[in-house]
PDB file of C-alpha atoms in Angstrom:
ATOM      1  CA  MET A   1      -7.247  55.873  18.780  1.00 43.00           C
ATOM      2  CA  PRO A   2      -3.731  57.675  18.048  1.00 47.00           C
ATOM      3  CA  PRO A   3      -0.238  55.186  18.971  1.00 46.00           C
ATOM      4  CA  HIS A   4       0.389  58.031  21.917  1.00 46.00           C
ATOM      5  CA  ALA A   5      -2.515  58.973  24.295  1.00 43.00           C
ATOM      6  CA  GLY A   6      -0.358  61.021  26.686  1.00 43.00           C
ATOM      7  CA  THR A   7       3.096  61.396  28.321  1.00 42.00           C
ATOM      8  CA  PRO A   8       4.263  61.261  31.569  1.00 43.00           C
ATOM      9  CA  GLY A   9       4.151  64.164  33.165  1.00 44.00           C
ATOM     10  CA  ASN A  10       2.935  66.434  31.616  1.00 44.00           C
ATOM     11  CA  GLY A  11      -0.762  66.729  33.323  1.00 45.00           C
ATOM     12  CA  ARG A  12      -2.236  64.628  30.509  1.00 42.00           C
ATOM     13  CA  PRO A  13      -3.521  60.808  31.758  1.00 42.00           C
ATOM     14  CA  VAL A  14      -1.376  57.858  31.230  1.00 40.00           C
ATOM     15  CA  VAL A  15      -2.451  55.947  28.720  1.00 38.00           C
ATOM     16  CA  SER A  16      -0.456  51.559  28.317  1.00 38.00           C
ATOM     17  CA  PHE A  17      -1.087  48.766  25.786  1.00 36.00           C
ATOM     18  CA  GLY A  18      -0.638  44.963  26.962  1.00 41.00           C
ATOM     19  CA  GLU A  19       2.460  43.481  25.175  1.00 42.00           C
ATOM     20  CA  PRO A  20       2.462  42.951  22.441  1.00 40.00           C
ATOM     21  CA  GLU A  21       1.794  38.693  21.085  1.00 38.00           C
ATOM     22  CA  VAL A  22       3.667  36.723  19.919  1.00 40.00           C
ATOM     23  CA  GLY A  23       5.319  36.982  16.396  1.00 38.00           C
ATOM     24  CA  TYR A  24       3.909  40.649  16.494  1.00 35.00           C
ATOM     25  CA  ARG A  25       6.454  43.402  15.568  1.00 38.00           C
ATOM     26  CA  GLU A  26       6.094  47.185  15.105  1.00 38.00           C
ATOM     27  CA  ARG A  27       7.645  48.474  11.699  1.00 36.00           C
ATOM     28  CA  SER A  28       9.448  49.886  10.936  1.00 37.00           C
ATOM     29  CA  TRP A  29       8.502  53.628  10.902  1.00 36.00           C
ATOM     30  CA  GLY A  30       8.038  53.289  14.899  1.00 43.00           C
ATOM     31  CA  VAL A  31       3.501  52.632  14.629  1.00 43.00           C
ATOM     32  CA  ARG A  32       2.069  50.089  15.696  1.00 51.00           C
ATOM     33  CA  VAL A  33      -0.905  47.974  14.595  1.00 47.00           C
ATOM     34  CA  PRO A  34      -2.858  46.471  17.296  1.00 56.00           C
ATOM     35  CA  PRO A  35      -3.142  42.205  17.157  1.00 53.00           C
ATOM     36  CA  ARG A  36      -6.368  42.650  15.751  1.00 54.00           C
ATOM     37  CA  ILE A  37      -6.855  44.954  13.196  1.00 49.00           C
ATOM     38  CA  ALA A  38      -3.846  42.625  11.448  1.00 50.00           C
ATOM     39  CA  ALA A  39      -5.196  39.227  12.150  1.00 50.00           C
ATOM     40  CA  VAL A  40      -8.642  41.278  10.451  1.00 47.00           C
ATOM     41  CA  ALA A  41      -6.130  43.168   7.575  1.00 47.00           C
ATOM     42  CA  ALA A  42      -4.558  39.715   6.579  1.00 46.00           C
ATOM     43  CA  CYS A  43      -7.562  38.033   6.684  1.00 45.00           C
ATOM     44  CA  VAL A  44      -9.365  40.507   4.173  1.00 42.00           C
ATOM     45  CA  VAL A  45      -6.114  39.903   1.706  1.00 42.00           C
ATOM     46  CA  LEU A  46      -6.146  36.539   2.626  1.00 40.00           C
ATOM     47  CA  GLY A  47     -10.199  36.437   1.642  1.00 47.00           C
ATOM     48  CA  LEU A  48      -9.272  38.761  -1.367  1.00 43.00           C
ATOM     49  CA  GLY A  49      -6.509  36.328  -3.048  1.00 47.00           C
ATOM     50  CA  LEU A  50      -9.082  32.761  -3.241  1.00 41.00           C
ATOM     51  CA  ILE A  51     -11.315  35.106  -4.987  1.00 41.00           C
ATOM     52  CA  GLY A  52      -9.788  35.559  -7.204  1.00 43.00           C
ATOM     53  CA  GLY A  53      -8.353  32.386  -7.828  1.00 43.00           C
ATOM     54  CA  ALA A  54     -11.761  30.983  -7.483  1.00 39.00           C
ATOM     55  CA  ALA A  55     -11.892  32.995 -10.308  1.00 39.00           C
ATOM     56  CA  THR A  56      -8.731  32.046 -12.630  1.00 37.00           C
ATOM     57  CA  GLY A  57      -9.810  28.342 -12.604  1.00 38.00           C
ATOM     58  CA  SER A  58     -13.527  28.233 -12.671  1.00 37.00           C
ATOM     59  CA  TRP A  59     -13.413  27.798 -16.480  1.00 38.00           C
ATOM     60  CA  LEU A  60     -10.905  25.077 -15.660  1.00 35.00           C
ATOM     61  CA  ILE A  61     -12.862  23.234 -13.195  1.00 34.00           C
ATOM     62  CA  GLY A  62     -16.441  23.490 -14.642  1.00 39.00           C
ATOM     63  CA  ASP A  63     -17.695  26.397 -12.856  1.00 41.00           C
ATOM     64  CA  SER A  64     -19.760  28.888 -15.197  1.00 38.00           C
ATOM     65  CA  GLY A  65     -19.503  31.314 -12.286  1.00 40.00           C
ATOM     66  CA  ASP A  66     -20.561  34.553 -12.265  1.00 41.00           C
ATOM     67  CA  ASP A  67     -19.658  37.860 -15.163  1.00 43.00           C
ATOM     68  CA  SER A  68     -16.613  35.550 -16.075  1.00 49.00           C
ATOM     69  CA  GLY A  69     -18.480  32.518 -16.165  1.00 55.00           C
ATOM     70  CA  GLY A  70     -20.992  33.836 -18.430  1.00 59.00           C
ATOM     71  CA  ASP A  71     -18.291  35.894 -20.822  1.00 80.00           C
ATOM     72  CA  SER A  72     -16.395  32.214 -20.918  1.00 82.00           C
ATOM     73  CA  PHE A  73     -19.432  30.497 -22.356  1.00 85.00           C
ATOM     74  CA  ALA A  74     -20.151  32.772 -24.406  1.00 81.00           C
ATOM     75  CA  LYS A  75     -16.634  33.381 -26.357  1.00 82.00           C
ATOM     76  CA  ALA A  76     -16.561  28.809 -26.223  1.00 82.00           C
ATOM     77  CA  GLY A  77     -19.529  28.403 -28.393  1.00 80.00           C
ATOM     78  CA  GLU A  78     -18.231  30.711 -30.500  1.00 79.00           C
ATOM     79  CA  LEU A  79     -14.815  28.872 -31.344  1.00 78.00           C
ATOM     80  CA  TRP A  80     -16.354  27.204 -33.650  1.00 78.00           C
ATOM     81  CA  HIS A  81     -15.453  30.201 -36.361  1.00 72.00           C
ATOM     82  CA  SER A  82     -12.942  31.705 -34.656  1.00 74.00           C
ATOM     83  CA  VAL A  83     -10.014  28.961 -34.068  1.00 85.00           C
ATOM     84  CA  PRO A  84      -8.149  26.952 -36.739  1.00 88.00           C
ATOM     85  CA  VAL A  85      -8.699  23.228 -36.538  1.00 89.00           C
ATOM     86  CA  ASP A  86      -5.043  22.687 -35.496  1.00 91.00           C
ATOM     87  CA  GLN A  87      -5.800  24.107 -32.032  1.00 90.00           C
ATOM     88  CA  LEU A  88      -9.059  22.088 -31.668  1.00 90.00           C
ATOM     89  CA  PHE A  89      -8.206  19.182 -33.410  1.00 94.00           C
ATOM     90  CA  PRO A  90      -3.825  19.214 -33.249  1.00 94.00           C
ATOM     91  CA  PRO A  91      -2.255  16.859 -35.725  1.00 96.00           C
ATOM     92  CA  THR A  92      -0.582  15.229 -33.026  1.00 96.00           C
ATOM     93  CA  VAL A  93      -2.438  14.273 -30.052  1.00 95.00           C
ATOM     94  CA  ASP A  94      -0.252  13.374 -27.349  1.00 93.00           C
ATOM     95  CA  GLY A  95      -1.761  10.363 -24.880  1.00 90.00           C
ATOM     96  CA  ARG A  96       0.751  10.170 -22.078  1.00 90.00           C
ATOM     97  CA  GLY A  97      -0.788   7.864 -19.566  1.00 89.00           C
ATOM     98  CA  ALA A  98      -4.342   6.804 -21.577  1.00 88.00           C
ATOM     99  CA  GLY A  99      -3.304   4.390 -22.666  1.00 87.00           C
ATOM    100  CA  PRO A 100      -4.050   0.107 -20.344  1.00 87.00           C
ATOM    101  CA  GLY A 101      -2.403   0.660 -17.454  1.00 86.00           C
ATOM    102  CA  GLY A 102      -0.932   4.234 -18.002  1.00 88.00           C
ATOM    103  CA  ALA A 103       0.662   2.942 -20.947  1.00 90.00           C
ATOM    104  CA  ASP A 104       1.647   6.207 -23.131  1.00 92.00           C
ATOM    105  CA  ARG A 105      -0.751   6.946 -26.441  1.00 91.00           C
ATOM    106  CA  THR A 106      -0.251   8.607 -29.950  1.00 95.00           C
ATOM    107  CA  TRP A 107      -2.210  10.046 -32.221  1.00 97.00           C
ATOM    108  CA  THR A 108      -2.417  10.749 -35.074  1.00 97.00           C
ATOM    109  CA  ARG A 109      -4.999  12.663 -37.439  1.00 98.00           C
ATOM    110  CA  ILE A 110      -5.925  11.424 -40.963  1.00 97.00           C
ATOM    111  CA  ALA A 111      -9.209  12.872 -41.205  1.00 97.00           C
ATOM    112  CA  VAL A 112     -10.809  16.469 -40.965  1.00 96.00           C
ATOM    113  CA  ALA A 113     -14.965  16.471 -41.201  1.00 94.00           C
ATOM    114  CA  PRO A 114     -16.321  19.798 -43.216  1.00 89.00           C
ATOM    115  CA  ASP A 115     -18.447  21.372 -40.779  1.00 84.00           C
ATOM    116  CA  SER A 116     -21.583  20.682 -40.676  1.00 85.00           C
ATOM    117  CA  GLY A 117     -25.006  20.461 -39.047  1.00 86.00           C
ATOM    118  CA  CYS A 118     -26.400  17.169 -36.245  1.00 87.00           C
ATOM    119  CA  THR A 119     -28.740  15.553 -39.736  1.00 82.00           C
ATOM    120  CA  ASP A 120     -26.870  12.789 -40.669  1.00 84.00           C
ATOM    121  CA  ALA A 121     -23.871  12.335 -38.340  1.00 87.00           C
ATOM    122  CA  PHE A 122     -25.893  11.043 -35.763  1.00 93.00           C
ATOM    123  CA  ASP A 123     -28.203   7.787 -35.733  1.00 93.00           C
ATOM    124  CA  PRO A 124     -32.776   8.994 -35.000  1.00 93.00           C
ATOM    125  CA  LEU A 125     -32.167   8.597 -31.773  1.00 94.00           C
ATOM    126  CA  LEU A 126     -28.831  10.313 -30.128  1.00 95.00           C
ATOM    127  CA  ARG A 127     -30.678  13.237 -32.163  1.00 93.00           C
ATOM    128  CA  LYS A 128     -33.545  13.188 -30.554  1.00 94.00           C
ATOM    129  CA  ALA A 129     -31.849  12.232 -27.334  1.00 95.00           C
ATOM    130  CA  LEU A 130     -30.298  15.722 -28.071  1.00 95.00           C
ATOM    131  CA  ALA A 131     -32.067  18.027 -30.384  1.00 95.00           C
ATOM    132  CA  PRO A 132     -33.214  19.983 -26.202  1.00 96.00           C
ATOM    133  CA  VAL A 133     -30.085  21.982 -26.661  1.00 96.00           C
ATOM    134  CA  GLY A 134     -29.790  22.247 -30.369  1.00 95.00           C
ATOM    135  CA  CYS A 135     -27.341  22.027 -33.434  1.00 93.00           C
ATOM    136  CA  GLU A 136     -24.785  25.220 -34.209  1.00 92.00           C
ATOM    137  CA  ARG A 137     -22.261  23.132 -35.004  1.00 93.00           C
ATOM    138  CA  LEU A 138     -20.667  19.950 -35.593  1.00 95.00           C
ATOM    139  CA  LEU A 139     -16.874  19.258 -36.049  1.00 94.00           C
ATOM    140  CA  ARG A 140     -15.563  15.980 -36.446  1.00 96.00           C
ATOM    141  CA  ALA A 141     -11.722  14.632 -37.064  1.00 97.00           C
ATOM    142  CA  THR A 142     -10.379  10.774 -36.869  1.00 98.00           C
ATOM    143  CA  TYR A 143      -7.411   9.981 -35.732  1.00 98.00           C
ATOM    144  CA  THR A 144      -5.312   6.585 -35.746  1.00 97.00           C
ATOM    145  CA  ASP A 145      -2.961   5.626 -33.236  1.00 96.00           C
ATOM    146  CA  ALA A 146       0.810   4.343 -33.185  1.00 95.00           C
ATOM    147  CA  THR A 147       0.922   0.564 -34.534  1.00 95.00           C
ATOM    148  CA  GLN A 148      -2.944   2.330 -37.058  1.00 96.00           C
ATOM    149  CA  SER A 149      -4.785  -0.490 -35.034  1.00 96.00           C
ATOM    150  CA  TYR A 150      -7.180   1.186 -34.462  1.00 97.00           C
ATOM    151  CA  VAL A 151      -9.394   4.501 -34.827  1.00 98.00           C
ATOM    152  CA  THR A 152     -10.835   6.526 -33.561  1.00 98.00           C
ATOM    153  CA  THR A 153     -13.968   9.857 -34.336  1.00 98.00           C
ATOM    154  CA  VAL A 154     -13.696  12.810 -31.727  1.00 98.00           C
ATOM    155  CA  GLY A 155     -16.330  15.781 -32.418  1.00 96.00           C
ATOM    156  CA  LEU A 156     -17.586  18.372 -31.209  1.00 96.00           C
ATOM    157  CA  LEU A 157     -20.910  18.825 -30.662  1.00 95.00           C
ATOM    158  CA  PHE A 158     -21.675  23.510 -30.561  1.00 95.00           C
ATOM    159  CA  THR A 159     -24.967  23.756 -29.372  1.00 95.00           C
ATOM    160  CA  ASP A 160     -27.429  26.895 -29.471  1.00 93.00           C
ATOM    161  CA  ALA A 161     -28.184  26.544 -25.259  1.00 94.00           C
ATOM    162  CA  ASP A 162     -27.981  28.198 -22.372  1.00 94.00           C
ATOM    163  CA  ALA A 163     -25.723  27.182 -19.862  1.00 94.00           C
ATOM    164  CA  ALA A 164     -28.742  26.273 -17.787  1.00 96.00           C
ATOM    165  CA  ALA A 165     -29.377  24.136 -20.472  1.00 96.00           C
ATOM    166  CA  MET A 166     -26.634  22.108 -20.751  1.00 95.00           C
ATOM    167  CA  ARG A 167     -26.639  21.568 -17.189  1.00 95.00           C
ATOM    168  CA  ASP A 168     -29.996  20.095 -17.934  1.00 96.00           C
ATOM    169  CA  MET A 169     -28.475  18.219 -20.144  1.00 96.00           C
ATOM    170  CA  ASP A 170     -25.999  17.399 -17.887  1.00 96.00           C
ATOM    171  CA  LYS A 171     -27.918  16.167 -15.762  1.00 94.00           C
ATOM    172  CA  ARG A 172     -30.160  14.235 -17.741  1.00 93.00           C
ATOM    173  CA  PHE A 173     -27.388  11.904 -19.724  1.00 94.00           C
ATOM    174  CA  THR A 174     -25.596  11.236 -16.381  1.00 88.00           C
ATOM    175  CA  LYS A 175     -29.095  10.293 -13.951  1.00 85.00           C
ATOM    176  CA  ASP A 176     -30.855   8.738 -16.822  1.00 90.00           C
ATOM    177  CA  GLY A 177     -27.399   6.703 -18.327  1.00 92.00           C
ATOM    178  CA  LEU A 178     -27.636   7.840 -21.742  1.00 94.00           C
ATOM    179  CA  ASP A 179     -24.023   8.458 -22.256  1.00 93.00           C
ATOM    180  CA  THR A 180     -23.881   4.726 -21.969  1.00 94.00           C
ATOM    181  CA  ARG A 181     -26.849   3.384 -24.263  1.00 95.00           C
ATOM    182  CA  THR A 182     -25.947   1.226 -26.864  1.00 94.00           C
ATOM    183  CA  ASP A 183     -29.426   3.026 -28.668  1.00 94.00           C
ATOM    184  CA  LEU A 184     -26.921   6.088 -28.924  1.00 95.00           C
ATOM    185  CA  MET A 185     -23.715   5.360 -29.900  1.00 96.00           C
ATOM    186  CA  PRO A 186     -22.196   8.256 -31.722  1.00 95.00           C
ATOM    187  CA  LEU A 187     -21.483   7.572 -35.595  1.00 96.00           C
ATOM    188  CA  PRO A 188     -17.591   7.714 -36.879  1.00 97.00           C
ATOM    189  CA  TYR A 189     -16.390   9.857 -39.781  1.00 96.00           C
ATOM    190  CA  ALA A 190     -15.480   7.158 -42.056  1.00 95.00           C
ATOM    191  CA  ALA A 191     -13.380   9.306 -44.307  1.00 93.00           C
ATOM    192  CA  LYS A 192     -12.766   7.746 -47.890  1.00 93.00           C
ATOM    193  CA  ASN A 193      -8.962   6.717 -49.453  1.00 95.00           C
ATOM    194  CA  THR A 194      -8.091   6.294 -44.845  1.00 96.00           C
ATOM    195  CA  LEU A 195      -7.373   4.172 -42.745  1.00 95.00           C
ATOM    196  CA  ALA A 196     -11.245   4.584 -41.082  1.00 97.00           C
ATOM    197  CA  ALA A 197     -12.815   4.212 -44.869  1.00 97.00           C
ATOM    198  CA  ASP A 198     -14.371   1.204 -43.494  1.00 96.00           C
ATOM    199  CA  PHE A 199     -14.939   3.093 -39.868  1.00 97.00           C
ATOM    200  CA  GLY A 200     -19.206   2.991 -39.480  1.00 96.00           C
ATOM    201  CA  ALA A 201     -21.291   2.379 -37.507  1.00 96.00           C
ATOM    202  CA  LYS A 202     -21.020  -1.331 -37.849  1.00 97.00           C
ATOM    203  CA  GLN A 203     -17.234  -1.644 -36.391  1.00 97.00           C
ATOM    204  CA  ARG A 204     -17.712   1.306 -33.286  1.00 98.00           C
ATOM    205  CA  ALA A 205     -17.046  -0.364 -30.720  1.00 98.00           C
ATOM    206  CA  SER A 206     -16.144   1.287 -27.952  1.00 98.00           C
ATOM    207  CA  TRP A 207     -17.478   5.383 -26.885  1.00 97.00           C
ATOM    208  CA  THR A 208     -18.249   8.462 -24.662  1.00 97.00           C
ATOM    209  CA  ILE A 209     -20.098  11.008 -23.886  1.00 97.00           C
ATOM    210  CA  SER A 210     -19.316  14.303 -21.603  1.00 95.00           C
ATOM    211  CA  VAL A 211     -22.135  17.421 -21.316  1.00 96.00           C
ATOM    212  CA  LEU A 212     -20.476  20.014 -21.245  1.00 94.00           C
ATOM    213  CA  THR A 213     -21.404  22.757 -18.602  1.00 92.00           C
ATOM    214  CA  ASP A 214     -18.976  25.798 -18.966  1.00 90.00           C
ATOM    215  CA  ALA A 215     -19.495  25.132 -23.238  1.00 91.00           C
ATOM    216  CA  PRO A 216     -22.452  25.212 -25.503  1.00 94.00           C
ATOM    217  CA  VAL A 217     -20.366  21.742 -26.544  1.00 95.00           C
ATOM    218  CA  VAL A 218     -21.059  18.236 -26.883  1.00 96.00           C
ATOM    219  CA  ALA A 219     -18.442  16.498 -26.790  1.00 96.00           C
ATOM    220  CA  TYR A 220     -17.808  12.599 -27.952  1.00 97.00           C
ATOM    221  CA  ALA A 221     -15.065  10.201 -29.488  1.00 98.00           C
ATOM    222  CA  VAL A 222     -16.567   6.375 -30.697  1.00 98.00           C
ATOM    223  CA  SER A 223     -13.333   3.860 -31.206  1.00 98.00           C
ATOM    224  CA  GLY A 224     -13.255   0.496 -33.602  1.00 98.00           C
ATOM    225  CA  TRP A 225     -10.092  -1.763 -34.973  1.00 97.00           C
ATOM    226  CA  ALA A 226      -8.656   0.305 -37.992  1.00 96.00           C
ATOM    227  CA  ASP A 227      -9.345  -3.159 -40.110  1.00 95.00           C
ATOM    228  CA  GLY A 228     -12.726  -2.784 -40.734  1.00 95.00           C
ATOM    229  CA  ARG A 229     -14.437  -5.449 -37.920  1.00 96.00           C
ATOM    230  CA  ALA A 230     -17.634  -5.481 -36.752  1.00 97.00           C
ATOM    231  CA  VAL A 231     -18.108  -5.274 -33.252  1.00 97.00           C
ATOM    232  CA  ASP A 232     -21.544  -7.259 -32.237  1.00 95.00           C
ATOM    233  CA  THR A 233     -20.776  -5.658 -28.100  1.00 95.00           C
ATOM    234  CA  PRO A 234     -19.626  -2.434 -28.345  1.00 97.00           C
ATOM    235  CA  GLU A 235     -18.742  -1.015 -24.335  1.00 97.00           C
ATOM    236  CA  PRO A 236     -19.437   2.497 -23.201  1.00 97.00           C
ATOM    237  CA  ALA A 237     -15.506   3.654 -23.329  1.00 96.00           C
ATOM    238  CA  GLU A 238     -15.985   3.666 -18.615  1.00 94.00           C
ATOM    239  CA  GLN A 239     -16.879   0.069 -18.388  1.00 95.00           C
ATOM    240  CA  ALA A 240     -14.115  -1.456 -21.005  1.00 95.00           C
ATOM    241  CA  MET A 241     -12.007   0.688 -18.258  1.00 95.00           C
ATOM    242  CA  GLU A 242     -12.865  -0.972 -15.267  1.00 94.00           C
ATOM    243  CA  SER A 243      -9.958  -3.582 -14.573  1.00 88.00           C
ATOM    244  CA  GLY A 244     -11.166  -7.169 -14.976  1.00 89.00           C
ATOM    245  CA  ASP A 245     -12.604  -6.272 -17.551  1.00 93.00           C
ATOM    246  CA  THR A 246     -11.638  -9.295 -20.262  1.00 93.00           C
ATOM    247  CA  THR A 247     -13.990  -8.809 -22.897  1.00 95.00           C
ATOM    248  CA  PRO A 248     -11.815  -8.430 -27.244  1.00 95.00           C
ATOM    249  CA  VAL A 249     -13.367  -4.369 -26.488  1.00 96.00           C
ATOM    250  CA  ALA A 250     -11.485  -4.264 -22.767  1.00 95.00           C
ATOM    251  CA  GLN A 251      -8.716  -7.007 -23.988  1.00 94.00           C
ATOM    252  CA  SER A 252      -7.380  -4.046 -26.691  1.00 94.00           C
ATOM    253  CA  GLY A 253      -7.452  -1.172 -25.000  1.00 95.00           C
ATOM    254  CA  LEU A 254      -9.753   0.876 -26.907  1.00 97.00           C
ATOM    255  CA  GLY A 255     -12.328   2.322 -24.071  1.00 96.00           C
ATOM    256  CA  ASN A 256      -8.878   4.304 -23.544  1.00 96.00           C
ATOM    257  CA  GLU A 257      -8.883   5.000 -26.846  1.00 97.00           C
ATOM    258  CA  ALA A 258     -12.022   6.801 -27.302  1.00 97.00           C
ATOM    259  CA  GLN A 259     -11.967   7.801 -23.134  1.00 96.00           C
ATOM    260  CA  GLY A 260      -7.675   9.428 -23.808  1.00 96.00           C
ATOM    261  CA  LEU A 261      -9.144  11.079 -26.642  1.00 96.00           C
ATOM    262  CA  ALA A 262     -11.712  12.782 -25.922  1.00 96.00           C
ATOM    263  CA  ASP A 263      -9.848  14.220 -23.131  1.00 95.00           C
ATOM    264  CA  ARG A 264      -7.338  15.669 -24.433  1.00 94.00           C
ATOM    265  CA  VAL A 265      -9.680  17.412 -27.186  1.00 93.00           C
ATOM    266  CA  GLU A 266     -12.049  18.364 -24.519  1.00 92.00           C
ATOM    267  CA  ARG A 267      -8.651  19.984 -22.725  1.00 90.00           C
ATOM    268  CA  ALA A 268      -7.865  21.815 -25.652  1.00 87.00           C
ATOM    269  CA  LEU A 269     -11.138  23.308 -26.248  1.00 87.00           C
ATOM    270  CA  ARG A 270     -10.715  24.732 -22.145  1.00 83.00           C
ATOM    271  CA  LYS A 271      -7.193  25.847 -23.039  1.00 82.00           C
ATOM    272  CA  THR A 272      -8.221  27.359 -26.115  1.00 79.00           C
ATOM    273  CA  VAL A 273     -10.316  29.813 -24.416  1.00 73.00           C
ATOM    274  CA  THR A 274      -8.802  30.782 -21.854  1.00 69.00           C
ATOM    275  CA  SER A 275      -6.023  31.780 -24.375  1.00 65.00           C
ATOM    276  CA  PRO A 276      -6.236  34.047 -27.221  1.00 51.00           C
ATOM    277  CA  PRO A 277      -6.108  32.040 -30.619  1.00 49.00           C
ATOM    278  CA  GLU A 278      -3.599  31.166 -32.768  1.00 51.00           C
ATOM    279  CA  GLN A 279      -3.512  32.978 -36.149  1.00 49.00           C
ATOM    280  CA  PRO A 280      -3.373  30.092 -38.991  1.00 45.00           C
ATOM    281  CA  SER A 281      -0.099  30.037 -40.849  1.00 41.00           C
TER     282      SER A 281
END
């Protein structure tokens, strides 16, 4: 309806409007917008804003979304050959609050494995468990803590799978508890002439495996003592980090080493896929 249906005294009917709702104001150019229309318009604007915000945050929370999510998923699968190693595995990783009781941690990279396939990188049983998603490329690096007491290998397995296959694999690992089985621990990368030279299968103390659903990637980390001591009873990081656990692995904080470093490498992966890659110097 027009803003003024008639003027008293000109022979036309006079249409009056009710008083505006509390807080309602007329536009400065003199056009009165009915409260209901203004409310609807505000809801539309708010809804569009929420949709836009959800799309922006979908990668960060693990939701693949629609078209943009698909683009992010595909982009993540190409990072192994398009991003400098220092972006995926920084020379130094800040682990603020990552240690036992919220203590800070700092990890220094001591070795980077050549990118490879998965034939000799996993125990046969873990390789079989991961077979449904395939192996496009495996990237690994080994770090030590600031005291050089521990060594931790972190890995990024880039798969051949689509988003549906990654979701299925994630459900399987979670539902069947495959990520906590001691016969499915990842192997460390024992680089010669480094603190990790004696970091072999028998030295594995704690580990974590994460099947991502917003990228064709399986991220993992496995930790142990830097002095090469063997471990009779390794513990998954989630268990070793529980309050009250008094095992040597838990008391040493090796669960925190594995989980903290894996988390931060995974964050770096997500950050990389949402920003232009840095050019090597």
